[in-house]
Amino acid sequence: MIASDDLRNADLNENVNTKKASASGFNVLGGMIGDKDKRTKHSLRIMLVTILGISLIGTGLGGYIYGLHDYNQYLVNNTTPIGTSLTFQQSGAQINVSDVWTDQSRDVTIVKLGYQGNARKLLSTQGKNYHLYMATKKNDQPKNLQMSYGMLSTDGDAFLFLKGKLDKKAYQIFIANQVQLVDDDSSNNTDGGVSVNADDSITKSLSQYSMNDVNSSGVISFGKKEKPSNTPDNLNFRINPWSDSTNVYQGSFLKSDGSIDYSKVVAVTSKNNVVKKLEDQLNASQNNIKKIDATKAEYLDRLQQNPDDKDSQESIRQLDNRKETETQAMAKTQKVLEMYKNASFNKDSFGDMQTHFEYLTLE
């Protein structure tokens, strides 16, 4: 019995030792996951944080690159931003992109260009004195496109008309000045006007540029490379009738016979805005007069209580003068408002327009 008990105890001790060995083996085989050592846990946390950080940096960098690509594509495929100042290469005359409009069916697209500073002294106000170009890849040339350029009177905005369907992409437009005017401040040239551009000069100067030479405003910058000696007096910009910045008239800019309705174009793009501003001006003047009358009534009440109140007397005199000035301004505003409301515009309102354009092929 003793021997049997000793044997049983020996087996029990062996099992216990086996379990301990197994437990110890588990700690080794389990690696960092199973290891309960504090130093191992700390190392594990550092490794996980590092892996997570690298993953986040990689994801963020990828998203940034993707977003930058999308933004660049947005710039490349959209209209030159409204308000962008454009400069003619030789004369230095500046005009700005005032507005871009299209109609609901995208049959007509209109670019309004405002002449800045001394531009009217340096540039002709007749559309016929400019050459028009559209630069596209050979397979992207719109079919049946018509383009014309003219100025609304000699002191209004210039209008570029594109009649025809345009795809959802940006098109590069070039306007080349053909007549150099003598600035009033210049004493070096006594000619009344000099032709400065040969018909093929813009084609030659553009031969060394591509569609990739466009800046973030959609303008091909001739300053990026050495400026060609034959650079004509031109400027360029991009236009896309599907851009977010393009105003869309919920109607048609075409008449029933298919021709451009110039009266409606002026009404929608210019006249209606001017009329609205003048009406707002009239309303503001009317409100000012009401305030003047209410203030004057207060001072009259004070005078009734104290006829010797000098301050009230002087205030009433000033208020009467202000009311007279405001009333005169209202009369002038009303006169201009009626003139705009009754004004009628047609193709002749844009002077002698340029109605011919050429395609330029850029790679």
mmCIF file of C-alpha atoms in Angstrom, residues 35-161:
data_model
loop_
_atom_site.group_PDB
_atom_site.id
_atom_site.type_symbol
_atom_site.label_atom_id
_atom_site.label_comp_id
_atom_site.label_asym_id
_atom_site.label_seq_id
_atom_site.Cartn_x
_atom_site.Cartn_y
_atom_site.Cartn_z
ATOM 1 C CA ASP A 35 3.277 37.724 -22.565
ATOM 2 C CA LYS A 36 2.176 39.489 -19.383
ATOM 3 C CA ASP A 37 5.434 41.385 -18.959
ATOM 4 C CA LYS A 38 4.846 45.172 -18.703
ATOM 5 C CA ARG A 39 7.800 45.953 -20.953
ATOM 6 C CA THR A 40 6.418 43.708 -23.665
ATOM 7 C CA LYS A 41 2.986 45.367 -23.445
ATOM 8 C CA HIS A 42 4.570 48.821 -23.699
ATOM 9 C CA SER A 43 6.521 47.789 -26.799
ATOM 10 C CA LEU A 44 3.366 46.351 -28.305
ATOM 11 C CA ARG A 45 1.462 49.599 -27.783
ATOM 12 C CA ILE A 46 4.262 51.638 -29.374
ATOM 13 C CA MET A 47 4.289 49.302 -32.386
ATOM 14 C CA LEU A 48 0.508 49.489 -32.834
ATOM 15 C CA VAL A 49 0.501 53.283 -32.537
ATOM 16 C CA THR A 50 3.324 53.497 -35.093
ATOM 17 C CA ILE A 51 1.500 51.223 -37.545
ATOM 18 C CA LEU A 52 -1.722 53.202 -37.076
ATOM 19 C CA GLY A 53 0.107 56.494 -37.551
ATOM 20 C CA ILE A 54 1.786 55.317 -40.754
ATOM 21 C CA SER A 55 -1.581 54.095 -42.054
ATOM 22 C CA LEU A 56 -3.269 57.410 -41.301
ATOM 23 C CA ILE A 57 -0.440 59.382 -42.907
ATOM 24 C CA GLY A 58 -0.596 57.167 -45.979
ATOM 25 C CA THR A 59 -4.372 57.526 -46.213
ATOM 26 C CA GLY A 60 -4.223 61.296 -45.698
ATOM 27 C CA LEU A 61 -1.447 61.749 -48.234
ATOM 28 C CA GLY A 62 -3.348 59.660 -50.762
ATOM 29 C CA GLY A 63 -6.498 61.682 -50.148
ATOM 30 C CA TYR A 64 -4.584 64.956 -50.494
ATOM 31 C CA ILE A 65 -3.030 63.903 -53.788
ATOM 32 C CA TYR A 66 -6.405 62.700 -55.061
ATOM 33 C CA GLY A 67 -8.095 65.928 -53.941
ATOM 34 C CA LEU A 68 -5.346 68.058 -55.481
ATOM 35 C CA HIS A 69 -5.756 66.194 -58.741
ATOM 36 C CA ASP A 70 -9.521 66.779 -58.651
ATOM 37 C CA TYR A 71 -9.004 70.487 -57.886
ATOM 38 C CA ASN A 72 -6.533 70.888 -60.744
ATOM 39 C CA GLN A 73 -8.972 69.129 -63.043
ATOM 40 C CA TYR A 74 -11.695 71.507 -61.828
ATOM 41 C CA LEU A 75 -9.536 74.531 -62.675
ATOM 42 C CA VAL A 76 -8.524 73.156 -66.060
ATOM 43 C CA ASN A 77 -12.093 72.387 -67.086
ATOM 44 C CA ASN A 78 -13.856 75.503 -65.821
ATOM 45 C CA THR A 79 -14.402 79.054 -66.979
ATOM 46 C CA THR A 80 -11.751 81.623 -66.090
ATOM 47 C CA PRO A 81 -12.915 83.024 -62.708
ATOM 48 C CA ILE A 82 -15.242 86.027 -62.846
ATOM 49 C CA GLY A 83 -13.311 89.199 -62.074
ATOM 50 C CA THR A 84 -10.017 87.941 -63.503
ATOM 51 C CA SER A 85 -7.979 90.760 -65.048
ATOM 52 C CA LEU A 86 -6.616 89.997 -68.520
ATOM 53 C CA THR A 87 -3.796 91.944 -70.189
ATOM 54 C CA PHE A 88 -3.109 92.389 -73.897
ATOM 55 C CA GLN A 89 0.465 91.262 -74.543
ATOM 56 C CA GLN A 90 1.794 94.276 -76.451
ATOM 57 C CA SER A 91 -0.329 97.325 -75.561
ATOM 58 C CA GLY A 92 -0.634 96.381 -71.877
ATOM 59 C CA ALA A 93 -4.327 97.309 -71.941
ATOM 60 C CA GLN A 94 -6.345 95.510 -69.283
ATOM 61 C CA ILE A 95 -9.874 94.156 -69.389
ATOM 62 C CA ASN A 96 -11.613 91.889 -66.923
ATOM 63 C CA VAL A 97 -14.015 88.973 -67.158
ATOM 64 C CA SER A 98 -17.208 90.668 -65.947
ATOM 65 C CA ASP A 99 -19.678 87.821 -66.365
ATOM 66 C CA VAL A 100 -20.496 84.640 -68.271
ATOM 67 C CA TRP A 101 -24.012 83.630 -69.296
ATOM 68 C CA THR A 102 -25.701 80.849 -71.200
ATOM 69 C CA ASP A 103 -29.308 79.917 -71.846
ATOM 70 C CA GLN A 104 -31.178 76.864 -70.646
ATOM 71 C CA SER A 105 -30.403 74.762 -73.732
ATOM 72 C CA ARG A 106 -26.796 76.030 -73.989
ATOM 73 C CA ASP A 107 -27.512 77.312 -77.488
ATOM 74 C CA VAL A 108 -25.822 80.659 -76.833
ATOM 75 C CA THR A 109 -22.923 81.425 -74.485
ATOM 76 C CA ILE A 110 -21.984 85.023 -73.709
ATOM 77 C CA VAL A 111 -18.852 86.479 -72.134
ATOM 78 C CA LYS A 112 -18.960 90.065 -70.864
ATOM 79 C CA LEU A 113 -15.596 91.822 -70.796
ATOM 80 C CA GLY A 114 -15.120 95.116 -68.993
ATOM 81 C CA TYR A 115 -12.514 97.619 -70.205
ATOM 82 C CA GLN A 116 -10.401 98.929 -67.306
ATOM 83 C CA GLY A 117 -8.348 102.080 -66.785
ATOM 84 C CA ASN A 118 -6.975 103.471 -70.022
ATOM 85 C CA ALA A 119 -8.009 100.437 -72.077
ATOM 86 C CA ARG A 120 -10.436 102.555 -74.126
ATOM 87 C CA LYS A 121 -7.545 104.848 -75.057
ATOM 88 C CA LEU A 122 -5.339 101.956 -76.127
ATOM 89 C CA LEU A 123 -7.897 99.677 -77.759
ATOM 90 C CA SER A 124 -10.533 100.041 -80.438
ATOM 91 C CA THR A 125 -14.193 100.002 -79.427
ATOM 92 C CA GLN A 126 -15.169 98.358 -82.729
ATOM 93 C CA GLY A 127 -15.391 94.568 -82.773
ATOM 94 C CA LYS A 128 -14.208 94.428 -86.397
ATOM 95 C CA ASN A 129 -10.739 95.481 -85.225
ATOM 96 C CA TYR A 130 -10.147 92.247 -83.345
ATOM 97 C CA HIS A 131 -9.418 88.723 -84.555
ATOM 98 C CA LEU A 132 -11.068 85.791 -82.775
ATOM 99 C CA TYR A 133 -9.684 82.307 -82.235
ATOM 100 C CA MET A 134 -10.677 79.129 -80.435
ATOM 101 C CA ALA A 135 -7.782 76.862 -79.460
ATOM 102 C CA THR A 136 -8.706 73.213 -78.995
ATOM 103 C CA LYS A 137 -7.404 69.766 -79.712
ATOM 104 C CA LYS A 138 -8.183 68.769 -83.272
ATOM 105 C CA ASN A 139 -10.953 66.333 -82.332
ATOM 106 C CA ASP A 140 -12.604 68.765 -79.890
ATOM 107 C CA GLN A 141 -13.659 71.486 -82.333
ATOM 108 C CA PRO A 142 -17.400 72.233 -81.916
ATOM 109 C CA LYS A 143 -19.495 71.784 -85.025
ATOM 110 C CA ASN A 144 -21.511 74.630 -86.561
ATOM 111 C CA LEU A 145 -20.136 77.151 -84.080
ATOM 112 C CA GLN A 146 -20.546 80.890 -84.727
ATOM 113 C CA MET A 147 -18.572 83.527 -82.828
ATOM 114 C CA SER A 148 -18.903 87.306 -82.806
ATOM 115 C CA TYR A 149 -17.471 90.191 -80.803
ATOM 116 C CA GLY A 150 -18.698 93.738 -80.280
ATOM 117 C CA MET A 151 -19.065 96.486 -77.711
ATOM 118 C CA LEU A 152 -22.316 97.848 -76.347
ATOM 119 C CA SER A 153 -21.873 101.489 -77.417
ATOM 120 C CA THR A 154 -18.424 103.045 -76.997
ATOM 121 C CA ASP A 155 -18.594 103.167 -73.201
ATOM 122 C CA GLY A 156 -20.239 99.842 -72.385
ATOM 123 C CA ASP A 157 -18.974 96.298 -71.892
ATOM 124 C CA ALA A 158 -17.640 94.179 -74.725
ATOM 125 C CA PHE A 159 -19.668 91.063 -75.536
ATOM 126 C CA LEU A 160 -18.348 87.806 -76.979
ATOM 127 C CA PHE A 161 -21.153 85.663 -78.433
#
